[in-house]
Amino acid sequence: MTEWRDCAGVERVPGRVSGACVFTGTRVPVAALFENLASGATVEEFLDWFPGVDEWKVRAVLDHEARALRALARS
């Protein structure tokens, strides 16, 4: 499981969206990004559908996940 505490684009607030990891300053779960990408959406479409999410936050999440996967592959 990815540790999101070190990702500037993500926050987890107990009581907000049932404590899910969300994009900072929003109620949009990070999982929504991955679900939409898995369904064939582009980052641009995701940003259009969730106007409260900034592109830098999406890029931060994707970069963070890529680093976590590289670290996992090295271990």
PDB file of N, CA, C and O in Angstrom:
ATOM      1  N   MET A   1       0.839  -1.178   0.000  1.00  0.00           N
ATOM      2  CA  MET A   1       0.000   0.000   0.000  1.00  0.00           C
ATOM      3  C   MET A   1       0.888   1.247   0.000  1.00  0.00           C
ATOM      4  O   MET A   1       1.886   1.309   0.720  1.00  0.00           O
ATOM      5  N   THR A   2       0.531   2.216  -0.767  1.00  0.00           N
ATOM      6  CA  THR A   2       1.304   3.446  -0.872  1.00  0.00           C
ATOM      7  C   THR A   2       1.101   4.305   0.368  1.00  0.00           C
ATOM      8  O   THR A   2      -0.017   4.458   0.855  1.00  0.00           O
ATOM      9  N   GLU A   3       2.181   4.884   0.854  1.00  0.00           N
ATOM     10  CA  GLU A   3       2.133   5.826   1.968  1.00  0.00           C
ATOM     11  C   GLU A   3       2.010   7.228   1.391  1.00  0.00           C
ATOM     12  O   GLU A   3       2.944   7.722   0.757  1.00  0.00           O
ATOM     13  N   TRP A   4       0.863   7.856   1.573  1.00  0.00           N
ATOM     14  CA  TRP A   4       0.590   9.153   0.952  1.00  0.00           C
ATOM     15  C   TRP A   4       0.997  10.333   1.825  1.00  0.00           C
ATOM     16  O   TRP A   4       0.951  11.475   1.384  1.00  0.00           O
ATOM     17  N   ARG A   5       1.423  10.096   3.039  1.00  0.00           N
ATOM     18  CA  ARG A   5       1.769  11.179   3.958  1.00  0.00           C
ATOM     19  C   ARG A   5       2.806  12.136   3.377  1.00  0.00           C
ATOM     20  O   ARG A   5       2.817  13.314   3.706  1.00  0.00           O
ATOM     21  N   ASP A   6       3.687  11.633   2.525  1.00  0.00           N
ATOM     22  CA  ASP A   6       4.769  12.449   1.963  1.00  0.00           C
ATOM     23  C   ASP A   6       4.420  13.089   0.626  1.00  0.00           C
ATOM     24  O   ASP A   6       5.286  13.687  -0.013  1.00  0.00           O
ATOM     25  N   CYS A   7       3.191  12.983   0.188  1.00  0.00           N
ATOM     26  CA  CYS A   7       2.780  13.548  -1.097  1.00  0.00           C
ATOM     27  C   CYS A   7       2.021  14.854  -0.853  1.00  0.00           C
ATOM     28  O   CYS A   7       0.946  14.851  -0.238  1.00  0.00           O
ATOM     29  N   ALA A   8       2.567  15.955  -1.363  1.00  0.00           N
ATOM     30  CA  ALA A   8       1.980  17.281  -1.128  1.00  0.00           C
ATOM     31  C   ALA A   8       0.579  17.435  -1.707  1.00  0.00           C
ATOM     32  O   ALA A   8      -0.195  18.262  -1.235  1.00  0.00           O
ATOM     33  N   GLY A   9       0.237  16.647  -2.701  1.00  0.00           N
ATOM     34  CA  GLY A   9      -1.073  16.771  -3.338  1.00  0.00           C
ATOM     35  C   GLY A   9      -2.181  15.988  -2.656  1.00  0.00           C
ATOM     36  O   GLY A   9      -3.318  15.998  -3.103  1.00  0.00           O
ATOM     37  N   VAL A  10      -1.835  15.318  -1.542  1.00  0.00           N
ATOM     38  CA  VAL A  10      -2.795  14.420  -0.887  1.00  0.00           C
ATOM     39  C   VAL A  10      -2.901  14.736   0.595  1.00  0.00           C
ATOM     40  O   VAL A  10      -1.923  15.065   1.248  1.00  0.00           O
ATOM     41  N   GLU A  11      -4.112  14.632   1.105  1.00  0.00           N
ATOM     42  CA  GLU A  11      -4.324  14.743   2.541  1.00  0.00           C
ATOM     43  C   GLU A  11      -5.355  13.716   2.981  1.00  0.00           C
ATOM     44  O   GLU A  11      -6.131  13.214   2.169  1.00  0.00           O
ATOM     45  N   ARG A  12      -5.304  13.390   4.250  1.00  0.00           N
ATOM     46  CA  ARG A  12      -6.269  12.460   4.832  1.00  0.00           C
ATOM     47  C   ARG A  12      -6.765  13.098   6.115  1.00  0.00           C
ATOM     48  O   ARG A  12      -5.987  13.327   7.043  1.00  0.00           O
ATOM     49  N   VAL A  13      -8.047  13.411   6.143  1.00  0.00           N
ATOM     50  CA  VAL A  13      -8.634  14.066   7.297  1.00  0.00           C
ATOM     51  C   VAL A  13      -9.710  13.140   7.868  1.00  0.00           C
ATOM     52  O   VAL A  13     -10.699  12.859   7.176  1.00  0.00           O
ATOM     53  N   PRO A  14      -9.506  12.647   9.088  1.00  0.00           N
ATOM     54  CA  PRO A  14     -10.536  11.789   9.677  1.00  0.00           C
ATOM     55  C   PRO A  14     -11.888  12.506   9.657  1.00  0.00           C
ATOM     56  O   PRO A  14     -11.983  13.695   9.957  1.00  0.00           O
ATOM     57  N   GLY A  15     -12.909  11.800   9.235  1.00  0.00           N
ATOM     58  CA  GLY A  15     -14.240  12.382   9.164  1.00  0.00           C
ATOM     59  C   GLY A  15     -14.578  13.016   7.823  1.00  0.00           C
ATOM     60  O   GLY A  15     -15.727  13.332   7.558  1.00  0.00           O
ATOM     61  N   ARG A  16     -13.578  13.240   6.974  1.00  0.00           N
ATOM     62  CA  ARG A  16     -13.853  13.776   5.636  1.00  0.00           C
ATOM     63  C   ARG A  16     -13.754  12.622   4.647  1.00  0.00           C
ATOM     64  O   ARG A  16     -12.727  11.949   4.571  1.00  0.00           O
ATOM     65  N   VAL A  17     -14.808  12.392   3.911  1.00  0.00           N
ATOM     66  CA  VAL A  17     -14.883  11.315   2.924  1.00  0.00           C
ATOM     67  C   VAL A  17     -14.463   9.993   3.589  1.00  0.00           C
ATOM     68  O   VAL A  17     -13.662   9.234   3.058  1.00  0.00           O
ATOM     69  N   SER A  18     -14.990   9.777   4.775  1.00  0.00           N
ATOM     70  CA  SER A  18     -14.736   8.547   5.556  1.00  0.00           C
ATOM     71  C   SER A  18     -13.255   8.288   5.798  1.00  0.00           C
ATOM     72  O   SER A  18     -12.824   7.145   5.904  1.00  0.00           O
ATOM     73  N   GLY A  19     -12.452   9.348   5.841  1.00  0.00           N
ATOM     74  CA  GLY A  19     -11.025   9.204   6.113  1.00  0.00           C
ATOM     75  C   GLY A  19     -10.197   8.771   4.919  1.00  0.00           C
ATOM     76  O   GLY A  19      -9.027   8.428   5.068  1.00  0.00           O
ATOM     77  N   ALA A  20     -10.785   8.790   3.728  1.00  0.00           N
ATOM     78  CA  ALA A  20     -10.049   8.407   2.516  1.00  0.00           C
ATOM     79  C   ALA A  20      -8.983   9.450   2.188  1.00  0.00           C
ATOM     80  O   ALA A  20      -9.102  10.621   2.559  1.00  0.00           O
ATOM     81  N   CYS A  21      -7.951   9.026   1.493  1.00  0.00           N
ATOM     82  CA  CYS A  21      -6.954   9.963   0.975  1.00  0.00           C
ATOM     83  C   CYS A  21      -7.599  10.745  -0.155  1.00  0.00           C
ATOM     84  O   CYS A  21      -8.155  10.155  -1.086  1.00  0.00           O
ATOM     85  N   VAL A  22      -7.556  12.071  -0.044  1.00  0.00           N
ATOM     86  CA  VAL A  22      -8.170  12.939  -1.043  1.00  0.00           C
ATOM     87  C   VAL A  22      -7.138  13.925  -1.556  1.00  0.00           C
ATOM     88  O   VAL A  22      -6.094  14.147  -0.927  1.00  0.00           O
ATOM     89  N   PHE A  23      -7.429  14.522  -2.696  1.00  0.00           N
ATOM     90  CA  PHE A  23      -6.580  15.592  -3.202  1.00  0.00           C
ATOM     91  C   PHE A  23      -6.694  16.776  -2.245  1.00  0.00           C
ATOM     92  O   PHE A  23      -7.794  17.126  -1.814  1.00  0.00           O
ATOM     93  N   THR A  24      -5.565  17.363  -1.909  1.00  0.00           N
ATOM     94  CA  THR A  24      -5.501  18.449  -0.939  1.00  0.00           C
ATOM     95  C   THR A  24      -6.525  19.535  -1.245  1.00  0.00           C
ATOM     96  O   THR A  24      -6.642  19.993  -2.381  1.00  0.00           O
ATOM     97  N   GLY A  25      -7.291  19.908  -0.209  1.00  0.00           N
ATOM     98  CA  GLY A  25      -8.275  20.975  -0.334  1.00  0.00           C
ATOM     99  C   GLY A  25      -9.548  20.582  -1.049  1.00  0.00           C
ATOM    100  O   GLY A  25     -10.349  21.447  -1.388  1.00  0.00           O
ATOM    101  N   THR A  26      -9.740  19.285  -1.302  1.00  0.00           N
ATOM    102  CA  THR A  26     -10.936  18.815  -2.000  1.00  0.00           C
ATOM    103  C   THR A  26     -11.563  17.654  -1.230  1.00  0.00           C
ATOM    104  O   THR A  26     -11.037  17.210  -0.213  1.00  0.00           O
ATOM    105  N   ARG A  27     -12.652  17.160  -1.767  1.00  0.00           N
ATOM    106  CA  ARG A  27     -13.276  15.937  -1.273  1.00  0.00           C
ATOM    107  C   ARG A  27     -13.148  14.825  -2.316  1.00  0.00           C
ATOM    108  O   ARG A  27     -13.820  13.818  -2.247  1.00  0.00           O
ATOM    109  N   VAL A  28     -12.265  15.011  -3.280  1.00  0.00           N
ATOM    110  CA  VAL A  28     -12.087  14.046  -4.370  1.00  0.00           C
ATOM    111  C   VAL A  28     -11.066  12.985  -3.939  1.00  0.00           C
ATOM    112  O   VAL A  28      -9.895  13.302  -3.723  1.00  0.00           O
ATOM    113  N   PRO A  29     -11.510  11.735  -3.812  1.00  0.00           N
ATOM    114  CA  PRO A  29     -10.584  10.678  -3.410  1.00  0.00           C
ATOM    115  C   PRO A  29      -9.507  10.442  -4.468  1.00  0.00           C
ATOM    116  O   PRO A  29      -9.772  10.487  -5.672  1.00  0.00           O
ATOM    117  N   VAL A  30      -8.292  10.169  -3.997  1.00  0.00           N
ATOM    118  CA  VAL A  30      -7.194   9.843  -4.901  1.00  0.00           C
ATOM    119  C   VAL A  30      -7.555   8.600  -5.718  1.00  0.00           C
ATOM    120  O   VAL A  30      -7.212   8.501  -6.902  1.00  0.00           O
ATOM    121  N   ALA A  31      -8.279   7.686  -5.107  1.00  0.00           N
ATOM    122  CA  ALA A  31      -8.687   6.462  -5.809  1.00  0.00           C
ATOM    123  C   ALA A  31      -9.483   6.780  -7.070  1.00  0.00           C
ATOM    124  O   ALA A  31      -9.420   6.034  -8.057  1.00  0.00           O
ATOM    125  N   ALA A  32     -10.212   7.905  -7.074  1.00  0.00           N
ATOM    126  CA  ALA A  32     -11.001   8.279  -8.254  1.00  0.00           C
ATOM    127  C   ALA A  32     -10.102   8.496  -9.469  1.00  0.00           C
ATOM    128  O   ALA A  32     -10.490   8.180 -10.596  1.00  0.00           O
ATOM    129  N   LEU A  33      -8.900   9.030  -9.247  1.00  0.00           N
ATOM    130  CA  LEU A  33      -7.966   9.221 -10.357  1.00  0.00           C
ATOM    131  C   LEU A  33      -7.611   7.880 -10.976  1.00  0.00           C
ATOM    132  O   LEU A  33      -7.727   7.701 -12.188  1.00  0.00           O
ATOM    133  N   PHE A  34      -7.191   6.933 -10.140  1.00  0.00           N
ATOM    134  CA  PHE A  34      -6.764   5.631 -10.656  1.00  0.00           C
ATOM    135  C   PHE A  34      -7.919   4.860 -11.278  1.00  0.00           C
ATOM    136  O   PHE A  34      -7.747   4.191 -12.297  1.00  0.00           O
ATOM    137  N   GLU A  35      -9.109   4.966 -10.696  1.00  0.00           N
ATOM    138  CA  GLU A  35     -10.287   4.302 -11.269  1.00  0.00           C
ATOM    139  C   GLU A  35     -10.613   4.860 -12.647  1.00  0.00           C
ATOM    140  O   GLU A  35     -10.918   4.108 -13.580  1.00  0.00           O
ATOM    141  N   ASN A  36     -10.552   6.183 -12.785  1.00  0.00           N
ATOM    142  CA  ASN A  36     -10.848   6.803 -14.076  1.00  0.00           C
ATOM    143  C   ASN A  36      -9.781   6.483 -15.108  1.00  0.00           C
ATOM    144  O   ASN A  36     -10.095   6.207 -16.274  1.00  0.00           O
ATOM    145  N   LEU A  37      -8.508   6.516 -14.712  1.00  0.00           N
ATOM    146  CA  LEU A  37      -7.438   6.167 -15.652  1.00  0.00           C
ATOM    147  C   LEU A  37      -7.567   4.714 -16.093  1.00  0.00           C
ATOM    148  O   LEU A  37      -7.387   4.402 -17.272  1.00  0.00           O
ATOM    149  N   ALA A  38      -7.902   3.829 -15.163  1.00  0.00           N
ATOM    150  CA  ALA A  38      -8.071   2.411 -15.496  1.00  0.00           C
ATOM    151  C   ALA A  38      -9.231   2.194 -16.454  1.00  0.00           C
ATOM    152  O   ALA A  38      -9.220   1.248 -17.254  1.00  0.00           O
ATOM    153  N   SER A  39     -10.208   3.088 -16.411  1.00  0.00           N
ATOM    154  CA  SER A  39     -11.363   2.988 -17.314  1.00  0.00           C
ATOM    155  C   SER A  39     -11.113   3.634 -18.668  1.00  0.00           C
ATOM    156  O   SER A  39     -11.999   3.674 -19.517  1.00  0.00           O
ATOM    157  N   GLY A  40      -9.905   4.189 -18.848  1.00  0.00           N
ATOM    158  CA  GLY A  40      -9.561   4.755 -20.148  1.00  0.00           C
ATOM    159  C   GLY A  40      -9.571   6.266 -20.226  1.00  0.00           C
ATOM    160  O   GLY A  40      -9.308   6.831 -21.293  1.00  0.00           O
ATOM    161  N   ALA A  41      -9.876   6.937 -19.123  1.00  0.00           N
ATOM    162  CA  ALA A  41      -9.883   8.403 -19.133  1.00  0.00           C
ATOM    163  C   ALA A  41      -8.460   8.935 -19.206  1.00  0.00           C
ATOM    164  O   ALA A  41      -7.514   8.262 -18.797  1.00  0.00           O
ATOM    165  N   THR A  42      -8.324  10.129 -19.705  1.00  0.00           N
ATOM    166  CA  THR A  42      -7.036  10.809 -19.719  1.00  0.00           C
ATOM    167  C   THR A  42      -6.951  11.720 -18.489  1.00  0.00           C
ATOM    168  O   THR A  42      -7.972  12.018 -17.852  1.00  0.00           O
ATOM    169  N   VAL A  43      -5.752  12.169 -18.189  1.00  0.00           N
ATOM    170  CA  VAL A  43      -5.580  13.116 -17.093  1.00  0.00           C
ATOM    171  C   VAL A  43      -6.379  14.383 -17.385  1.00  0.00           C
ATOM    172  O   VAL A  43      -7.025  14.946 -16.495  1.00  0.00           O
ATOM    173  N   GLU A  44      -6.350  14.822 -18.626  1.00  0.00           N
ATOM    174  CA  GLU A  44      -7.080  16.037 -19.003  1.00  0.00           C
ATOM    175  C   GLU A  44      -8.582  15.877 -18.757  1.00  0.00           C
ATOM    176  O   GLU A  44      -9.237  16.791 -18.270  1.00  0.00           O
ATOM    177  N   GLU A  45      -9.130  14.715 -19.104  1.00  0.00           N
ATOM    178  CA  GLU A  45     -10.556  14.466 -18.847  1.00  0.00           C
ATOM    179  C   GLU A  45     -10.836  14.472 -17.351  1.00  0.00           C
ATOM    180  O   GLU A  45     -11.820  15.069 -16.899  1.00  0.00           O
ATOM    181  N   PHE A  46      -9.974  13.816 -16.577  1.00  0.00           N
ATOM    182  CA  PHE A  46     -10.157  13.795 -15.129  1.00  0.00           C
ATOM    183  C   PHE A  46     -10.193  15.220 -14.582  1.00  0.00           C
ATOM    184  O   PHE A  46     -11.044  15.553 -13.757  1.00  0.00           O
ATOM    185  N   LEU A  47      -9.275  16.043 -15.033  1.00  0.00           N
ATOM    186  CA  LEU A  47      -9.237  17.429 -14.567  1.00  0.00           C
ATOM    187  C   LEU A  47     -10.496  18.187 -14.958  1.00  0.00           C
ATOM    188  O   LEU A  47     -10.983  19.028 -14.190  1.00  0.00           O
ATOM    189  N   ASP A  48     -11.044  17.903 -16.129  1.00  0.00           N
ATOM    190  CA  ASP A  48     -12.300  18.532 -16.545  1.00  0.00           C
ATOM    191  C   ASP A  48     -13.462  18.083 -15.662  1.00  0.00           C
ATOM    192  O   ASP A  48     -14.335  18.873 -15.318  1.00  0.00           O
ATOM    193  N   TRP A  49     -13.473  16.806 -15.306  1.00  0.00           N
ATOM    194  CA  TRP A  49     -14.567  16.236 -14.517  1.00  0.00           C
ATOM    195  C   TRP A  49     -14.502  16.627 -13.044  1.00  0.00           C
ATOM    196  O   TRP A  49     -15.514  16.624 -12.351  1.00  0.00           O
ATOM    197  N   PHE A  50     -13.310  16.941 -12.566  1.00  0.00           N
ATOM    198  CA  PHE A  50     -13.110  17.301 -11.161  1.00  0.00           C
ATOM    199  C   PHE A  50     -12.371  18.635 -11.087  1.00  0.00           C
ATOM    200  O   PHE A  50     -11.170  18.689 -10.812  1.00  0.00           O
ATOM    201  N   PRO A  51     -13.087  19.740 -11.347  1.00  0.00           N
ATOM    202  CA  PRO A  51     -12.444  21.050 -11.462  1.00  0.00           C
ATOM    203  C   PRO A  51     -11.741  21.529 -10.197  1.00  0.00           C
ATOM    204  O   PRO A  51     -10.890  22.410 -10.273  1.00  0.00           O
ATOM    205  N   GLY A  52     -12.018  20.965  -9.049  1.00  0.00           N
ATOM    206  CA  GLY A  52     -11.321  21.365  -7.828  1.00  0.00           C
ATOM    207  C   GLY A  52      -9.927  20.788  -7.719  1.00  0.00           C
ATOM    208  O   GLY A  52      -9.142  21.196  -6.860  1.00  0.00           O
ATOM    209  N   VAL A  53      -9.590  19.840  -8.596  1.00  0.00           N
ATOM    210  CA  VAL A  53      -8.279  19.194  -8.558  1.00  0.00           C
ATOM    211  C   VAL A  53      -7.360  19.892  -9.559  1.00  0.00           C
ATOM    212  O   VAL A  53      -7.687  20.010 -10.730  1.00  0.00           O
ATOM    213  N   ASP A  54      -6.218  20.349  -9.072  1.00  0.00           N
ATOM    214  CA  ASP A  54      -5.240  21.010  -9.930  1.00  0.00           C
ATOM    215  C   ASP A  54      -4.329  19.985 -10.595  1.00  0.00           C
ATOM    216  O   ASP A  54      -4.056  18.926 -10.029  1.00  0.00           O
ATOM    217  N   GLU A  55      -3.828  20.333 -11.767  1.00  0.00           N
ATOM    218  CA  GLU A  55      -2.949  19.420 -12.502  1.00  0.00           C
ATOM    219  C   GLU A  55      -1.707  19.057 -11.689  1.00  0.00           C
ATOM    220  O   GLU A  55      -1.268  17.910 -11.692  1.00  0.00           O
ATOM    221  N   TRP A  56      -1.141  19.998 -10.958  1.00  0.00           N
ATOM    222  CA  TRP A  56       0.072  19.699 -10.193  1.00  0.00           C
ATOM    223  C   TRP A  56      -0.200  18.616  -9.150  1.00  0.00           C
ATOM    224  O   TRP A  56       0.688  17.808  -8.844  1.00  0.00           O
ATOM    225  N   LYS A  57      -1.432  18.584  -8.611  1.00  0.00           N
ATOM    226  CA  LYS A  57      -1.769  17.562  -7.617  1.00  0.00           C
ATOM    227  C   LYS A  57      -1.837  16.177  -8.269  1.00  0.00           C
ATOM    228  O   LYS A  57      -1.358  15.199  -7.696  1.00  0.00           O
ATOM    229  N   VAL A  58      -2.422  16.115  -9.462  1.00  0.00           N
ATOM    230  CA  VAL A  58      -2.480  14.839 -10.184  1.00  0.00           C
ATOM    231  C   VAL A  58      -1.068  14.378 -10.523  1.00  0.00           C
ATOM    232  O   VAL A  58      -0.720  13.209 -10.316  1.00  0.00           O
ATOM    233  N   ARG A  59      -0.237  15.280 -11.014  1.00  0.00           N
ATOM    234  CA  ARG A  59       1.149  14.923 -11.354  1.00  0.00           C
ATOM    235  C   ARG A  59       1.917  14.478 -10.101  1.00  0.00           C
ATOM    236  O   ARG A  59       2.691  13.524 -10.148  1.00  0.00           O
ATOM    237  N   ALA A  60       1.675  15.149  -8.978  1.00  0.00           N
ATOM    238  CA  ALA A  60       2.337  14.768  -7.727  1.00  0.00           C
ATOM    239  C   ALA A  60       1.938  13.357  -7.311  1.00  0.00           C
ATOM    240  O   ALA A  60       2.776  12.566  -6.882  1.00  0.00           O
ATOM    241  N   VAL A  61       0.657  13.034  -7.459  1.00  0.00           N
ATOM    242  CA  VAL A  61       0.167  11.692  -7.108  1.00  0.00           C
ATOM    243  C   VAL A  61       0.785  10.644  -8.033  1.00  0.00           C
ATOM    244  O   VAL A  61       1.271   9.605  -7.568  1.00  0.00           O
ATOM    245  N   LEU A  62       0.788  10.907  -9.320  1.00  0.00           N
ATOM    246  CA  LEU A  62       1.350   9.938 -10.263  1.00  0.00           C
ATOM    247  C   LEU A  62       2.852   9.760 -10.050  1.00  0.00           C
ATOM    248  O   LEU A  62       3.355   8.629 -10.069  1.00  0.00           O
ATOM    249  N   ASP A  63       3.561  10.846  -9.815  1.00  0.00           N
ATOM    250  CA  ASP A  63       5.005  10.759  -9.551  1.00  0.00           C
ATOM    251  C   ASP A  63       5.280  10.003  -8.259  1.00  0.00           C
ATOM    252  O   ASP A  63       6.186   9.174  -8.190  1.00  0.00           O
ATOM    253  N   HIS A  64       4.491  10.284  -7.238  1.00  0.00           N
ATOM    254  CA  HIS A  64       4.652   9.615  -5.944  1.00  0.00           C
ATOM    255  C   HIS A  64       4.435   8.105  -6.086  1.00  0.00           C
ATOM    256  O   HIS A  64       5.214   7.308  -5.562  1.00  0.00           O
ATOM    257  N   GLU A  65       3.395   7.729  -6.805  1.00  0.00           N
ATOM    258  CA  GLU A  65       3.105   6.310  -7.006  1.00  0.00           C
ATOM    259  C   GLU A  65       4.205   5.641  -7.828  1.00  0.00           C
ATOM    260  O   GLU A  65       4.607   4.512  -7.533  1.00  0.00           O
ATOM    261  N   ALA A  66       4.710   6.321  -8.843  1.00  0.00           N
ATOM    262  CA  ALA A  66       5.790   5.765  -9.666  1.00  0.00           C
ATOM    263  C   ALA A  66       7.041   5.531  -8.814  1.00  0.00           C
ATOM    264  O   ALA A  66       7.693   4.488  -8.934  1.00  0.00           O
ATOM    265  N   ARG A  67       7.372   6.486  -7.940  1.00  0.00           N
ATOM    266  CA  ARG A  67       8.527   6.306  -7.050  1.00  0.00           C
ATOM    267  C   ARG A  67       8.313   5.126  -6.112  1.00  0.00           C
ATOM    268  O   ARG A  67       9.230   4.346  -5.861  1.00  0.00           O
ATOM    269  N   ALA A  68       7.098   4.991  -5.587  1.00  0.00           N
ATOM    270  CA  ALA A  68       6.797   3.874  -4.676  1.00  0.00           C
ATOM    271  C   ALA A  68       6.944   2.533  -5.404  1.00  0.00           C
ATOM    272  O   ALA A  68       7.474   1.573  -4.830  1.00  0.00           O
ATOM    273  N   LEU A  69       6.513   2.471  -6.642  1.00  0.00           N
ATOM    274  CA  LEU A  69       6.634   1.223  -7.405  1.00  0.00           C
ATOM    275  C   LEU A  69       8.083   0.904  -7.731  1.00  0.00           C
ATOM    276  O   LEU A  69       8.494  -0.257  -7.681  1.00  0.00           O
ATOM    277  N   ARG A  70       8.878   1.932  -8.054  1.00  0.00           N
ATOM    278  CA  ARG A  70      10.301   1.698  -8.302  1.00  0.00           C
ATOM    279  C   ARG A  70      11.001   1.192  -7.038  1.00  0.00           C
ATOM    280  O   ARG A  70      11.829   0.275  -7.094  1.00  0.00           O
ATOM    281  N   ALA A  71      10.661   1.777  -5.896  1.00  0.00           N
ATOM    282  CA  ALA A  71      11.255   1.346  -4.631  1.00  0.00           C
ATOM    283  C   ALA A  71      10.860  -0.096  -4.312  1.00  0.00           C
ATOM    284  O   ALA A  71      11.686  -0.887  -3.851  1.00  0.00           O
ATOM    285  N   LEU A  72       9.632  -0.449  -4.588  1.00  0.00           N
ATOM    286  CA  LEU A  72       9.158  -1.811  -4.351  1.00  0.00           C
ATOM    287  C   LEU A  72       9.904  -2.788  -5.239  1.00  0.00           C
ATOM    288  O   LEU A  72      10.296  -3.871  -4.796  1.00  0.00           O
ATOM    289  N   ALA A  73      10.155  -2.408  -6.483  1.00  0.00           N
ATOM    290  CA  ALA A  73      10.854  -3.278  -7.410  1.00  0.00           C
ATOM    291  C   ALA A  73      12.307  -3.505  -6.977  1.00  0.00           C
ATOM    292  O   ALA A  73      12.869  -4.569  -7.246  1.00  0.00           O
ATOM    293  N   ARG A  74      12.900  -2.506  -6.316  1.00  0.00           N
ATOM    294  CA  ARG A  74      14.286  -2.625  -5.847  1.00  0.00           C
ATOM    295  C   ARG A  74      14.408  -3.471  -4.589  1.00  0.00           C
ATOM    296  O   ARG A  74      15.478  -3.935  -4.261  1.00  0.00           O
ATOM    297  N   SER A  75      13.309  -3.632  -3.858  1.00  0.00           N
ATOM    298  CA  SER A  75      13.399  -4.352  -2.579  1.00  0.00           C
ATOM    299  C   SER A  75      13.271  -5.851  -2.740  1.00  0.00           C
ATOM    300  O   SER A  75      12.996  -6.394  -3.733  1.00  0.00           O
TER     301      SER A  75
END
